[in-house]
Amino acid sequence: MHPDQFHRKLLGVLLIVVAAGLVEPAGRLLADETYRSLHGANYVPSYGATSVETWLNYDHAIIDRELGYARKMNLNCIRVFLQSLVYHHNPRQFLANFEDFLATTDKHGLKVMPILFDSCFGVAPSLESRHIWVANPGPDRMGREWWPESDEYTTAVVSAHVNDPRILLWDVMNEPTATHLATTLEGKEQINAFLAHKCRLVKKLDPSHPITVGVATWDNTDVLNLSDVLSCHSYGRGVEAFRADLARSRDQAAAAGKPWIVTECGNPAAASTYEMVLPVLREFGVGHTVWQLIIGRDQFRSASGLVYPDGSVRRIAEVEAVMNARATGFQEKPDDQGLPLRHDIPLLIAEYLEASVRAGVTEVTWRERVTLVEAQLAQPGGFGTEADRARADVAEARKLHAVGKHAEAFAIVTALIEKMAAKYRQNPPRAAPPFAQQATIYRDVYGVPHIWADSEEAAGYAIAQAQCEDLGMQVFENLRAGVGRSAEV
């Protein structure tokens, strides 16, 4: 998710010249209380792998170019992740960058759905977060004692854009429960209190814009009384699973008497291709922002994304699915960002962890590193038989840090990260992709022959799984040997 920000006045009718029956012009979005005309994408600039980098290293030229690709594909909205840590690092610069981002999106006829907070993956941010996705403000900043700090950020951002026609709505928090904090009752209550408080604050600051909460699934039960617009995330594997998620979300919204949108969908690496999801979205008549616009530097690059930084694409067919029309002016090129295979993920994680050990734990990276360990401990089987000892070590490290014994705390956390790296390096999972739809991905996107048929049939499924795993490991080993993109972190 990525950089750029903004400012301007009037609504004005931003007519996009598109084929008949395509998407609604961006200028009409604010008048569309059903949000059916919303047709956009999530955006993380190509120069960043995290929301920290998006705003800390804000690059107007890159953002301007990449938002031009969105306009070229007839999109009318961008969903973008903000980052409170960067605001607190330099408030004036952050707000100026956000204003520039808004001005740039406006130039390209795009409305903006800013995401104020994010729980995804539960790793706290640092100014050195350059590899793995980090949260905002982080699981260690959700308690009431930290609310004044995040309220300052919220107030500065939101109050500056009351009645701003470039803002479509405020997404108060992305996937609030997608964090290890939600695995305990106390943690879940902390998340709920934080979210309710922020939703009330945003509504008080800016009654001119609706709010939503980007829940991690189709189910908005926990936020029905908070959201003006219900939001659905679905990476349903296969068309029927995806359609079922949308039907449940639609019915829930209808029962609540509220509009609904799909703010994340599309994961070609897991049987949720753009060619599959876009027709279903149109079938339901629901506004949407797919995941994601750019194939850049983030950890999702091998699994999703429509456009490379240079404007070329993985497949013309994907772009045509988004445009619902013939695509011209796009050049295909072989994938150079890795393979959408689970096999590479453990080793990529190991490399990230090893890089973290080499960099060491410092006061700047303390929050990121310690919450990274805590997130791993919350995973099933995390640290295996040593989990209890690891939890005790984390607790001891936090106590030491609290009383100023930073070097000792850093050493404990570094040792725990070393153990995590060894675990991923020595025991990489070899789970095969779960659906036969992967065949078209390997064949069409990654140039690998279609090696099985009828594999959705019960009799052939096990064979398909085995073949898929063998093929995946073969191609993955080629990558590791230097054929194609190396998996650098």
XYZ file of C-alpha atoms in Angstrom:
489
model
C 0.000 0.000 0.000
C 1.811 3.492 -0.969
C 2.449 7.270 -1.146
C 1.125 10.660 -2.390
C -1.149 13.380 -1.214
C -3.270 16.254 -2.023
C -5.581 19.277 -1.928
C -8.263 21.122 -3.929
C -11.700 22.616 -3.944
C -14.881 22.112 -5.870
C -16.451 18.896 -7.045
C -16.638 19.637 -10.781
C -17.772 17.022 -13.218
C -14.695 14.948 -14.103
C -15.842 13.246 -17.275
C -13.791 10.225 -18.237
C -14.118 9.282 -21.872
C -14.971 5.604 -21.702
C -16.848 3.101 -23.790
C -20.603 2.913 -23.365
C -21.695 0.737 -20.461
C -18.344 1.011 -18.725
C -17.768 2.740 -15.385
C -19.320 5.923 -14.090
C -17.219 9.104 -14.319
C -15.407 9.886 -11.081
C -17.273 13.132 -10.581
C -20.538 11.262 -10.135
C -19.261 9.051 -7.345
C -20.142 11.444 -4.558
C -23.731 11.653 -5.748
C -24.056 7.864 -5.934
C -25.338 6.852 -2.519
C -25.317 3.191 -3.549
C -21.616 3.348 -4.519
C -22.364 1.028 -7.439
C -20.264 3.182 -9.746
C -17.132 2.761 -7.617
C -14.519 1.030 -9.787
C -11.030 1.293 -8.391
C -7.960 -0.347 -6.913
C -5.850 -0.421 -3.786
C -2.609 1.447 -4.281
C 0.830 0.970 -2.800
C 3.435 2.960 -4.761
C 6.114 0.894 -6.451
C 8.922 2.481 -4.429
C 7.569 1.237 -1.107
C 6.904 -2.092 0.540
C 5.046 -0.566 3.497
C 2.800 2.355 4.348
C 5.794 3.831 6.173
C 7.808 4.006 2.962
C 4.842 5.337 1.010
C 4.778 8.512 3.072
C 8.301 8.747 4.482
C 9.841 8.544 1.000
C 6.980 10.218 -0.824
C 7.720 10.510 -4.547
C 5.374 12.737 -6.515
C 6.755 11.775 -9.933
C 6.270 8.045 -9.382
C 2.795 8.495 -7.952
C 1.767 10.768 -10.794
C 2.932 8.221 -13.357
C 1.313 5.243 -11.639
C -2.015 6.954 -11.046
C -1.969 7.646 -14.759
C -2.115 3.878 -15.284
C -5.259 3.767 -13.155
C -6.862 6.442 -15.312
C -5.792 4.565 -18.430
C -7.673 1.506 -17.147
C -10.809 3.617 -16.579
C -10.627 3.393 -12.795
C -12.295 6.147 -10.803
C -11.124 5.585 -7.217
C -7.973 4.762 -5.255
C -7.858 3.207 -1.779
C -4.613 4.159 -0.025
C -3.024 3.379 3.354
C -1.952 6.321 5.522
C 0.557 5.983 8.378
C 0.360 7.833 11.701
C 3.995 7.081 12.565
C 5.158 9.154 9.606
C 2.782 11.948 10.586
C 4.291 12.090 14.081
C 7.797 12.023 12.597
C 7.097 15.174 10.556
C 3.497 16.425 10.722
C 3.827 19.313 8.281
C 5.559 17.229 5.631
C 3.108 14.353 5.974
C 0.111 16.657 5.557
C 1.761 18.378 2.603
C 2.415 15.027 0.963
C -1.153 13.905 1.535
C -2.364 17.151 -0.036
C -0.126 16.534 -3.016
C -1.474 13.013 -3.303
C -5.047 14.309 -3.374
C -4.178 16.904 -5.969
C -2.543 14.232 -8.105
C -5.482 11.855 -7.881
C -7.796 14.729 -8.750
C -5.681 15.495 -11.798
C -6.273 11.930 -12.977
C -10.009 11.960 -12.257
C -9.744 9.659 -9.240
C -11.536 9.896 -5.911
C -9.693 8.739 -2.785
C -10.590 6.362 0.026
C -7.917 7.050 2.677
C -7.334 4.322 5.277
C -6.585 6.003 8.586
C -5.540 2.907 10.584
C -4.622 -0.706 9.846
C -4.225 -3.857 11.965
C -3.120 -6.200 9.202
C -0.488 -8.757 10.352
C -0.038 -7.072 13.737
C 3.561 -5.878 13.404
C 4.198 -2.393 14.795
C 5.756 0.150 12.418
C 9.169 1.750 12.643
C 10.843 4.372 10.478
C 12.974 1.536 9.114
C 10.024 -0.649 8.039
C 11.087 -1.545 4.516
C 10.333 -5.219 4.066
C 7.217 -6.688 5.619
C 3.799 -5.042 5.928
C 3.333 -3.137 9.182
C 0.265 -1.978 11.064
C -0.931 1.499 12.040
C -0.613 2.434 14.865
C 0.367 -1.127 15.844
C -0.895 -3.624 18.434
C 1.121 -1.926 21.168
C -0.546 1.458 20.596
C -4.219 0.475 20.757
C -4.697 1.004 24.487
C -6.514 4.060 25.826
C -3.278 5.563 27.120
C -2.188 5.988 23.482
C -5.447 7.448 22.155
C -4.409 11.117 22.538
C -1.438 10.499 20.234
C -3.501 8.860 17.489
C -6.321 11.386 18.016
C -3.894 14.179 17.174
C -3.075 12.490 13.865
C -6.733 11.761 13.111
C -7.760 15.329 13.833
C -4.989 16.816 11.703
C -5.783 14.642 8.690
C -9.573 14.572 8.784
C -10.321 18.146 9.816
C -8.285 19.461 6.890
C -10.608 17.748 4.406
C -14.133 18.462 5.565
C -16.295 18.932 2.456
C -13.302 18.019 0.286
C -14.779 16.527 -2.922
C -11.597 14.585 -3.597
C -12.333 12.339 -0.610
C -14.930 9.651 -1.340
C -15.178 8.341 2.227
C -12.933 7.595 5.192
C -11.928 3.968 5.766
C -11.325 4.267 9.495
C -9.464 0.976 9.892
C -8.363 -1.846 7.655
C -8.956 -5.390 8.934
C -9.138 -4.474 12.648
C -8.986 -8.074 13.845
C -6.234 -9.296 11.482
C -3.714 -9.204 14.305
C -2.542 -11.430 17.140
C -4.097 -8.886 19.492
C -7.497 -10.296 18.514
C -6.627 -13.789 19.756
C -7.466 -12.875 23.357
C -10.669 -11.465 24.832
C -8.786 -8.551 26.342
C -7.129 -7.783 23.026
C -10.385 -7.982 21.091
C -12.034 -5.596 23.568
C -9.114 -3.219 23.135
C -9.536 -3.287 19.359
C -13.292 -2.725 19.599
C -12.872 0.223 21.963
C -10.174 1.799 19.788
C -12.259 1.384 16.638
C -15.477 2.718 18.162
C -13.637 5.747 19.517
C -11.979 6.528 16.183
C -15.224 6.116 14.240
C -17.001 8.549 16.562
C -14.113 10.989 16.304
C -14.021 10.936 12.500
C -17.793 11.456 12.297
C -17.542 14.378 14.726
C -14.659 15.960 12.830
C -16.169 15.467 9.380
C -19.919 14.913 9.104
C -19.655 15.641 5.369
C -18.121 12.271 4.459
C -19.374 8.752 5.216
C -17.136 6.249 6.961
C -16.491 2.561 6.501
C -14.391 -0.101 8.228
C -12.482 -2.493 5.981
C -13.300 -5.714 7.820
C -11.239 -8.752 6.889
C -14.172 -10.833 5.602
C -17.719 -10.315 4.351
C -19.084 -10.081 7.906
C -19.694 -6.583 9.324
C -21.496 -7.724 12.476
C -19.009 -6.014 14.808
C -19.203 -2.668 12.988
C -22.845 -2.466 11.868
C -23.496 0.428 14.226
C -20.262 2.208 13.332
C -20.098 2.144 9.528
C -22.187 4.259 7.176
C -21.124 2.007 4.308
C -20.432 -1.698 4.859
C -17.199 -3.040 3.423
C -16.463 -6.581 2.249
C -13.081 -8.248 1.738
C -13.131 -11.530 -0.142
C -10.343 -13.598 -1.618
C -12.698 -16.522 -2.118
C -10.959 -19.331 -3.975
C -13.066 -20.135 -6.970
C -16.051 -18.342 -8.400
C -18.663 -20.011 -6.199
C -16.817 -19.179 -2.978
C -16.409 -15.580 -4.107
C -20.036 -15.303 -5.161
C -21.159 -16.747 -1.811
C -19.143 -14.137 0.118
C -20.679 -11.330 -1.903
C -24.192 -12.692 -1.449
C -23.753 -12.812 2.328
C -22.355 -9.292 2.410
C -25.151 -7.962 0.189
C -27.825 -9.567 2.345
C -26.283 -8.235 5.541
C -26.183 -4.711 4.095
C -29.781 -4.968 2.917
C -30.922 -6.084 6.368
C -29.057 -3.153 7.935
C -30.429 -0.714 5.371
C -26.934 0.419 4.381
C -24.968 0.537 1.133
C -22.057 -1.850 0.687
C -18.815 -2.018 -1.248
C -16.045 -4.569 -1.830
C -12.773 -2.899 -0.898
C -10.416 -5.858 -1.343
C -10.601 -8.755 -3.798
C -8.460 -10.417 -6.410
C -5.574 -12.772 -5.685
C -4.508 -14.577 -8.870
C -2.117 -16.729 -6.853
C -4.987 -18.346 -4.960
C -7.645 -19.070 -7.551
C -9.137 -15.585 -7.373
C -8.130 -14.096 -10.699
C -9.186 -10.694 -11.961
C -10.931 -12.412 -14.864
C -12.995 -14.291 -12.294
C -13.835 -11.557 -9.785
C -14.657 -8.635 -12.089
C -17.606 -10.289 -13.876
C -19.032 -11.354 -10.503
C -18.674 -7.835 -9.121
C -20.553 -6.521 -12.135
C -23.148 -9.256 -11.753
C -23.817 -8.035 -8.197
C -23.684 -4.392 -9.221
C -21.389 -3.574 -6.313
C -18.732 -0.871 -6.151
C -15.218 -2.172 -5.610
C -11.489 -1.568 -5.276
C -9.457 -4.610 -6.334
C -6.153 -5.660 -4.814
C -3.950 -4.125 -6.201
C -2.912 -1.585 -8.857
C 0.880 -1.883 -8.934
C 3.220 -4.881 -9.066
C 5.871 -3.169 -6.992
C 8.004 -3.971 -3.951
C 5.491 -5.104 -1.362
C 5.185 -8.685 -0.160
C 2.055 -9.198 -2.274
C 3.788 -8.515 -5.588
C 4.141 -12.145 -6.594
C 0.487 -12.895 -5.940
C -1.354 -9.855 -7.243
C -1.123 -6.549 -9.047
C -2.127 -5.279 -12.462
C 0.648 -3.020 -13.733
C 4.425 -2.919 -13.467
C 6.082 0.401 -12.598
C 7.004 0.902 -16.258
C 3.386 0.517 -17.391
C 3.673 -2.992 -18.805
C 1.352 -5.737 -17.565
C 1.475 -9.433 -16.777
C -1.445 -10.168 -19.065
C -3.629 -8.068 -21.334
C -6.559 -10.313 -20.377
C -6.362 -9.086 -16.774
C -6.516 -5.465 -17.859
C -9.436 -6.169 -20.176
C -11.271 -7.820 -17.296
C -10.834 -4.635 -15.284
C -11.791 -2.349 -18.168
C -14.606 -4.563 -19.440
C -13.377 -3.581 -22.882
C -10.547 -4.163 -25.334
C -7.283 -2.851 -23.924
C -4.893 -0.992 -26.179
C -1.563 0.607 -25.420
C -0.478 -2.004 -22.874
C 2.552 -4.239 -23.371
C 2.799 -7.704 -21.862
C 6.065 -8.879 -20.393
C 7.031 -12.105 -18.633
C 6.612 -12.022 -14.906
C 9.756 -10.789 -13.177
C 8.441 -10.423 -9.663
C 8.467 -14.018 -8.494
C 5.967 -16.840 -8.574
C 2.610 -17.012 -6.795
C 3.607 -20.150 -4.961
C 3.448 -20.752 -1.246
C 6.778 -22.514 -1.455
C 8.755 -19.284 -1.623
C 7.036 -17.585 1.306
C 8.864 -19.358 4.192
C 12.260 -18.674 2.673
C 11.373 -15.056 1.979
C 10.321 -14.730 5.615
C 13.571 -16.377 6.703
C 15.563 -13.894 4.642
C 13.638 -10.978 6.141
C 14.250 -12.300 9.660
C 17.944 -12.850 8.966
C 18.207 -9.303 7.632
C 16.532 -8.093 10.829
C 19.116 -9.939 12.909
C 21.969 -8.429 10.894
C 20.520 -4.948 11.347
C 20.050 -5.593 15.044
C 17.365 -4.318 17.368
C 17.606 -0.612 18.134
C 15.358 1.894 19.847
C 14.049 2.838 16.386
C 13.119 -0.744 15.495
C 12.211 -2.016 18.976
C 8.429 -1.890 18.510
C 8.569 -3.575 15.117
C 10.871 -6.365 16.246
C 9.141 -7.249 19.520
C 5.649 -7.260 17.990
C 6.996 -9.390 15.151
C 7.958 -12.045 17.714
C 4.590 -11.715 19.454
C 2.769 -12.147 16.151
C 4.725 -15.337 15.491
C 3.920 -16.653 18.960
C 0.224 -16.240 18.194
C 0.480 -18.514 15.154
C -0.504 -22.184 15.577
C 2.711 -24.000 16.324
C 4.669 -20.771 16.604
C 8.047 -21.604 18.219
C 6.789 -25.174 18.630
C 7.654 -26.742 21.970
C 9.617 -23.632 22.945
C 6.570 -21.346 22.781
C 6.129 -21.008 26.553
C 9.804 -20.192 27.015
C 9.625 -17.665 24.167
C 6.601 -15.939 25.750
C 8.470 -15.674 29.024
C 11.480 -14.232 27.188
C 9.311 -11.599 25.477
C 7.750 -10.624 28.795
C 11.211 -10.321 30.341
C 12.440 -8.233 27.398
C 9.520 -5.830 27.780
C 10.202 -5.480 31.519
C 13.872 -4.758 30.886
C 13.050 -2.224 28.199
C 10.560 -0.478 30.481
C 13.224 0.108 33.141
C 15.813 1.357 30.681
C 17.861 -1.824 30.252
C 17.598 -1.565 26.494
C 20.705 -3.506 25.491
C 19.563 -6.561 27.451
C 16.049 -6.324 26.013
C 17.414 -5.983 22.479
C 19.627 -9.058 22.935
C 16.684 -11.225 24.042
C 14.527 -10.181 21.087
C 17.405 -10.641 18.630
C 17.918 -14.202 19.884
C 14.210 -14.948 19.449
C 14.250 -13.638 15.880
C 17.277 -15.833 15.144
C 15.273 -18.855 16.309
C 12.365 -17.825 14.094
C 14.647 -17.512 11.067
C 16.136 -20.953 11.670
C 12.669 -22.457 11.952
C 11.581 -21.064 8.587
C 14.877 -21.887 6.927
C 14.954 -25.516 8.061
C 11.301 -26.436 7.676
C 9.765 -24.601 4.716
C 6.191 -25.828 4.183
C 5.585 -27.555 0.877
C 1.823 -27.189 0.661
C 0.580 -27.302 -2.906
C -1.798 -24.637 -4.187
C -5.304 -25.817 -3.336
C -7.264 -25.353 -6.529
C -7.002 -26.618 -10.075
C -7.676 -23.084 -11.294
C -3.975 -22.557 -10.605
C -3.339 -24.302 -13.898
C -4.298 -21.246 -15.903
C -2.068 -19.073 -13.744
C 0.992 -21.224 -14.326
C 0.254 -21.549 -18.013
C -0.819 -18.037 -18.934
C 0.937 -15.824 -16.417
C 4.119 -17.696 -15.725
C 4.711 -19.574 -18.957
C 4.507 -23.025 -17.408
C 2.641 -25.697 -19.400
C -0.768 -26.849 -18.300
C 0.212 -30.261 -16.941
C -3.051 -31.770 -15.810
C -6.682 -32.029 -16.785
C -9.941 -32.727 -14.964
C -8.115 -32.244 -11.699
C -11.145 -30.836 -9.900
C -12.607 -34.323 -10.073
C -12.131 -36.178 -6.823
C -10.184 -38.961 -8.513
C -7.646 -36.606 -10.041
C -7.305 -34.047 -7.304
C -4.524 -35.743 -5.332
C -2.537 -36.244 -8.529
C -3.011 -32.599 -9.439
C -1.813 -31.537 -6.007
C 1.332 -33.649 -6.268
C 2.086 -32.481 -9.800
C 1.522 -28.898 -8.804
C 3.895 -29.216 -5.875
C 6.607 -30.837 -7.968
C 6.243 -28.176 -10.636
C 6.230 -25.398 -8.077
C 9.398 -26.602 -6.405
C 11.116 -27.040 -9.754
C 10.377 -23.489 -10.831
C 11.114 -22.158 -7.361
C 14.516 -23.815 -7.295
C 15.258 -22.255 -10.678
C 14.471 -18.876 -9.172
C 16.707 -19.513 -6.192
C 19.497 -20.499 -8.568
C 19.242 -17.138 -10.263
C 16.928 -17.903 -13.166
C 14.492 -15.002 -12.954
C 14.104 -12.636 -10.019
C 16.100 -13.381 -6.917
C 14.081 -13.262 -3.729
C 15.836 -10.306 -2.138
C 14.510 -8.494 0.898
